[in-house]
PDB file of C-alpha atoms in Angstrom:
ATOM      1  CA  ASN D 263      -4.849 -22.404   1.644  1.00 86.00           C
ATOM      2  CA  MET D 264      -1.828 -22.013   3.863  1.00 90.00           C
ATOM      3  CA  THR D 265      -1.544 -23.847   7.190  1.00 93.00           C
ATOM      4  CA  LEU D 266       1.090 -22.878   9.741  1.00 93.00           C
ATOM      5  CA  ASP D 267       2.071 -24.752  12.885  1.00 94.00           C
ATOM      6  CA  MET D 268       1.809 -22.557  15.986  1.00 94.00           C
ATOM      7  CA  PHE D 269       4.457 -22.765  18.725  1.00 93.00           C
ATOM      8  CA  VAL D 270       4.805 -21.117  22.124  1.00 89.00           C
ATOM      9  CA  TYR D 271       6.660 -17.792  22.330  1.00 88.00           C
ATOM     10  CA  ASP D 272       7.444 -15.504  25.238  1.00 86.00           C
ATOM     11  CA  ALA D 273       7.077 -11.757  24.819  1.00 85.00           C
ATOM     12  CA  GLY D 274       9.834 -11.091  27.373  1.00 83.00           C
ATOM     13  CA  THR D 275       7.735  -8.686  29.434  1.00 86.00           C
ATOM     14  CA  GLU D 276       7.031 -10.787  32.561  1.00 86.00           C
ATOM     15  CA  GLU D 277       8.990 -13.203  34.766  1.00 86.00           C
ATOM     16  CA  GLY D 278       7.942 -16.817  35.218  1.00 78.00           C
ATOM     17  CA  ASP D 279       7.230 -19.921  33.173  1.00 73.00           C
ATOM     18  CA  ASP D 280       3.472 -19.562  32.865  1.00 72.00           C
ATOM     19  CA  TYR D 281       1.100 -17.125  31.252  1.00 72.00           C
ATOM     20  CA  SER D 282      -0.312 -15.524  34.376  1.00 75.00           C
ATOM     21  CA  THR D 283      -0.962 -11.785  34.511  1.00 77.00           C
ATOM     22  CA  SER D 284       0.245 -11.716  38.115  1.00 84.00           C
ATOM     23  CA  ASN D 285       3.908 -12.311  37.230  1.00 86.00           C
ATOM     24  CA  ALA D 286       6.412  -9.570  38.025  1.00 88.00           C
ATOM     25  CA  ALA D 287       7.615  -7.440  35.116  1.00 88.00           C
ATOM     26  CA  THR D 288      10.908  -8.410  33.469  1.00 87.00           C
ATOM     27  CA  THR D 289      13.493  -5.660  33.949  1.00 88.00           C
ATOM     28  CA  PRO D 290      14.873  -4.937  31.483  1.00 90.00           C
ATOM     29  CA  GLN D 291      12.381  -6.368  28.990  1.00 88.00           C
ATOM     30  CA  GLU D 292      13.722  -9.074  26.697  1.00 88.00           C
ATOM     31  CA  ASN D 293      13.238  -9.741  22.996  1.00 90.00           C
ATOM     32  CA  ILE D 294      10.471 -12.152  22.002  1.00 89.00           C
ATOM     33  CA  PHE D 295      11.816 -15.694  22.060  1.00 89.00           C
ATOM     34  CA  SER D 296      10.689 -19.248  21.395  1.00 90.00           C
ATOM     35  CA  ARG D 297       9.730 -21.465  24.350  1.00 89.00           C
ATOM     36  CA  ILE D 298      10.177 -24.693  22.340  1.00 91.00           C
ATOM     37  CA  ASN D 299      11.714 -27.349  24.633  1.00 92.00           C
ATOM     38  CA  ILE D 300      11.757 -24.979  27.621  1.00 88.00           C
ATOM     39  CA  ILE D 301       9.861 -26.524  30.545  1.00 85.00           C
ATOM     40  CA  PRO D 302       6.884 -26.915  30.663  1.00 85.00           C
ATOM     41  CA  PHE D 303       6.731 -26.818  26.822  1.00 87.00           C
ATOM     42  CA  ASN D 304       8.030 -29.313  24.247  1.00 92.00           C
ATOM     43  CA  ASP D 305       8.765 -29.216  20.522  1.00 93.00           C
ATOM     44  CA  GLN D 306       5.190 -29.964  19.451  1.00 94.00           C
ATOM     45  CA  PRO D 307       2.915 -27.291  17.956  1.00 93.00           C
ATOM     46  CA  ILE D 308       0.153 -26.040  20.240  1.00 93.00           C
ATOM     47  CA  GLY D 309      -2.171 -25.552  17.283  1.00 94.00           C
ATOM     48  CA  THR D 310      -2.401 -24.553  13.656  1.00 95.00           C
ATOM     49  CA  LEU D 311      -3.401 -21.413  11.837  1.00 93.00           C
ATOM     50  CA  THR D 312      -5.045 -21.834   8.444  1.00 94.00           C
ATOM     51  CA  ILE D 313      -5.300 -18.901   6.064  1.00 90.00           C
ATOM     52  CA  THR D 314      -7.706 -19.328   3.165  1.00 89.00           C
ATOM     53  CA  LEU D 315      -7.883 -16.999   0.179  1.00 82.00           C
ATOM     54  CA  GLU D 316     -11.548 -16.929  -0.782  1.00 79.00           C
ATOM     55  CA  GLU D 317     -11.568 -14.138  -3.342  1.00 70.00           C
ATOM     56  CA  VAL D 318      -9.377 -11.424  -4.759  1.00 61.00           C
ATOM     57  CA  LEU D 319     -10.586  -7.853  -4.734  1.00 59.00           C
ATOM     58  CA  SER D 320      -9.225  -5.991  -7.718  1.00 55.00           C
ATOM     59  CA  VAL D 321     -10.073  -3.890 -10.683  1.00 52.00           C
ATOM     60  CA  ASN D 322      -8.949  -4.443 -14.230  1.00 54.00           C
ATOM     61  CA  SER D 323      -6.598  -1.495 -14.574  1.00 55.00           C
ATOM     62  CA  GLU D 324      -4.358  -3.070 -17.236  1.00 63.00           C
ATOM     63  CA  ALA D 325      -6.685  -2.121 -20.068  1.00 73.00           C
ATOM     64  CA  PHE D 326      -7.042   1.406 -18.680  1.00 77.00           C
ATOM     65  CA  GLU D 327      -3.287   1.769 -18.171  1.00 80.00           C
ATOM     66  CA  SER D 328      -2.547   0.994 -21.801  1.00 83.00           C
ATOM     67  CA  THR D 329      -4.846   3.846 -22.916  1.00 87.00           C
ATOM     68  CA  VAL D 330      -3.279   6.572 -20.743  1.00 92.00           C
ATOM     69  CA  SER D 331      -0.462   8.900 -21.732  1.00 93.00           C
ATOM     70  CA  ILE D 332       0.958  11.932 -19.930  1.00 95.00           C
ATOM     71  CA  PHE D 333       3.028  14.465 -21.860  1.00 96.00           C
ATOM     72  CA  PRO D 334       5.317  16.281 -21.896  1.00 96.00           C
ATOM     73  CA  ASN D 335       7.289  14.516 -19.224  1.00 95.00           C
ATOM     74  CA  PRO D 336       9.443  16.138 -17.776  1.00 95.00           C
ATOM     75  CA  VAL D 337       7.001  19.010 -17.251  1.00 96.00           C
ATOM     76  CA  GLU D 338       7.750  22.735 -17.476  1.00 95.00           C
ATOM     77  CA  ASP D 339       4.469  24.711 -17.205  1.00 95.00           C
ATOM     78  CA  HIS D 340       1.711  22.143 -17.711  1.00 96.00           C
ATOM     79  CA  PHE D 341       1.080  18.586 -18.806  1.00 97.00           C
ATOM     80  CA  LYS D 342      -1.725  16.854 -20.605  1.00 97.00           C
ATOM     81  CA  ILE D 343      -3.334  13.550 -19.651  1.00 96.00           C
ATOM     82  CA  GLN D 344      -5.001  11.662 -22.468  1.00 95.00           C
ATOM     83  CA  SER D 345      -6.926   8.417 -22.415  1.00 91.00           C
ATOM     84  CA  SER D 346      -8.597   6.558 -25.230  1.00 88.00           C
ATOM     85  CA  ALA D 347     -10.505   4.430 -22.706  1.00 81.00           C
ATOM     86  CA  ARG D 348     -14.242   4.149 -23.173  1.00 82.00           C
ATOM     87  CA  PHE D 349     -15.095   5.610 -19.762  1.00 85.00           C
ATOM     88  CA  GLY D 350     -12.807   8.670 -19.693  1.00 90.00           C
ATOM     89  CA  ILE D 351     -10.914  10.165 -16.758  1.00 94.00           C
ATOM     90  CA  GLU D 352     -13.053  10.767 -13.684  1.00 95.00           C
ATOM     91  CA  SER D 353     -10.518  11.808 -11.058  1.00 96.00           C
ATOM     92  CA  ILE D 354      -6.895  12.865 -10.877  1.00 97.00           C
ATOM     93  CA  LYS D 355      -4.907  12.785  -7.641  1.00 97.00           C
ATOM     94  CA  ILE D 356      -1.366  14.114  -7.468  1.00 97.00           C
ATOM     95  CA  TYR D 357       0.975  12.835  -4.739  1.00 95.00           C
ATOM     96  CA  ASP D 358       4.449  14.066  -3.821  1.00 93.00           C
ATOM     97  CA  VAL D 359       7.329  11.648  -3.156  1.00 88.00           C
ATOM     98  CA  LEU D 360       6.343  11.480   0.520  1.00 88.00           C
ATOM     99  CA  GLY D 361       2.924  10.145  -0.470  1.00 90.00           C
ATOM    100  CA  GLN D 362       1.049  13.287   0.507  1.00 93.00           C
ATOM    101  CA  ASN D 363      -1.901  14.198  -1.674  1.00 95.00           C
ATOM    102  CA  VAL D 364      -1.055  17.671  -3.019  1.00 96.00           C
ATOM    103  CA  ARG D 365      -3.896  18.123  -5.510  1.00 97.00           C
ATOM    104  CA  ASP D 366      -7.260  16.593  -6.440  1.00 97.00           C
ATOM    105  CA  LEU D 367      -8.819  17.310  -9.818  1.00 96.00           C
ATOM    106  CA  ASN D 368     -12.092  16.272 -11.410  1.00 96.00           C
ATOM    107  CA  GLY D 369     -11.680  14.821 -14.892  1.00 94.00           C
ATOM    108  CA  SER D 370     -15.461  14.870 -15.499  1.00 94.00           C
ATOM    109  CA  GLY D 371     -15.203  11.785 -17.716  1.00 93.00           C
ATOM    110  CA  ARG D 372     -13.202  13.637 -20.368  1.00 95.00           C
ATOM    111  CA  SER D 373     -10.641  11.876 -22.526  1.00 93.00           C
ATOM    112  CA  SER D 374      -8.157  14.748 -22.266  1.00 95.00           C
ATOM    113  CA  VAL D 375      -7.278  16.946 -19.281  1.00 96.00           C
ATOM    114  CA  LYS D 376      -4.720  19.766 -19.142  1.00 96.00           C
ATOM    115  CA  VAL D 377      -3.063  20.238 -15.730  1.00 97.00           C
ATOM    116  CA  TYR D 378      -1.057  23.340 -14.793  1.00 96.00           C
ATOM    117  CA  ARG D 379       1.742  22.863 -12.301  1.00 94.00           C
ATOM    118  CA  GLN D 380       0.983  26.104 -10.449  1.00 93.00           C
ATOM    119  CA  GLY D 381       1.961  25.699  -6.782  1.00 92.00           C
ATOM    120  CA  LEU D 382       3.887  22.462  -7.326  1.00 95.00           C
ATOM    121  CA  VAL D 383       7.636  22.635  -6.771  1.00 95.00           C
ATOM    122  CA  ALA D 384      10.156  20.815  -8.946  1.00 95.00           C
ATOM    123  CA  GLY D 385      10.460  17.098  -8.258  1.00 93.00           C
ATOM    124  CA  MET D 386       8.927  13.677  -8.821  1.00 94.00           C
ATOM    125  CA  TYR D 387       5.167  13.190  -8.453  1.00 96.00           C
ATOM    126  CA  LEU D 388       2.754  10.279  -8.759  1.00 95.00           C
ATOM    127  CA  ILE D 389      -0.460  10.810 -10.688  1.00 96.00           C
ATOM    128  CA  SER D 390      -3.324   8.482  -9.731  1.00 94.00           C
ATOM    129  CA  LEU D 391      -6.050   8.376 -12.375  1.00 94.00           C
ATOM    130  CA  THR D 392      -9.470   6.786 -12.004  1.00 92.00           C
ATOM    131  CA  ASP D 393     -11.716   6.138 -14.988  1.00 90.00           C
ATOM    132  CA  GLY D 394     -15.510   6.085 -15.057  1.00 88.00           C
ATOM    133  CA  ASN D 395     -15.526   2.331 -14.485  1.00 86.00           C
ATOM    134  CA  GLY D 396     -13.470   2.575 -11.261  1.00 87.00           C
ATOM    135  CA  ASN D 397     -10.198   1.387 -12.799  1.00 87.00           C
ATOM    136  CA  VAL D 398      -7.119   3.036 -11.302  1.00 89.00           C
ATOM    137  CA  VAL D 399      -3.705   3.597 -12.831  1.00 90.00           C
ATOM    138  CA  THR D 400      -0.685   5.404 -11.379  1.00 91.00           C
ATOM    139  CA  LYS D 401       1.931   7.207 -13.485  1.00 93.00           C
ATOM    140  CA  LYS D 402       5.109   9.129 -12.601  1.00 94.00           C
ATOM    141  CA  ILE D 403       5.913  12.641 -13.736  1.00 95.00           C
ATOM    142  CA  LEU D 404       8.907  14.877 -13.218  1.00 95.00           C
ATOM    143  CA  LEU D 405       8.456  18.619 -12.767  1.00 96.00           C
ATOM    144  CA  ASN D 406      11.499  20.686 -13.816  1.00 94.00           C
TER     145      ASN D 406
END
């Protein structure tokens, strides 16, 4: 649990000391600022916000990660992805450094997949691998 005291702030978009929608617009608009100890407010919180972590959504990718290898790296013509994991490689997604998905491949649950770099320019890429149990691991490769 985390509990935070809530104080009054002004968005700097309207004139006046109250929160009426009929106030004239502030020109120019101001930065957001605290209204603590500005009439009619004081230094006391107006409420609290409680955030409660009830459960963590995750997958156990550590075991999968330790079974995956990509070689050669740096890559010339092609690279091979191997996994000794029980479930094999289901999907392979390749992302460029801007985070754009540039290729999707089906691993079909195999333990070894050969990937040709055809159409991929030289640079750094992220390879996101998903096994048959839904575990995900991300690895970096460099294409020469």
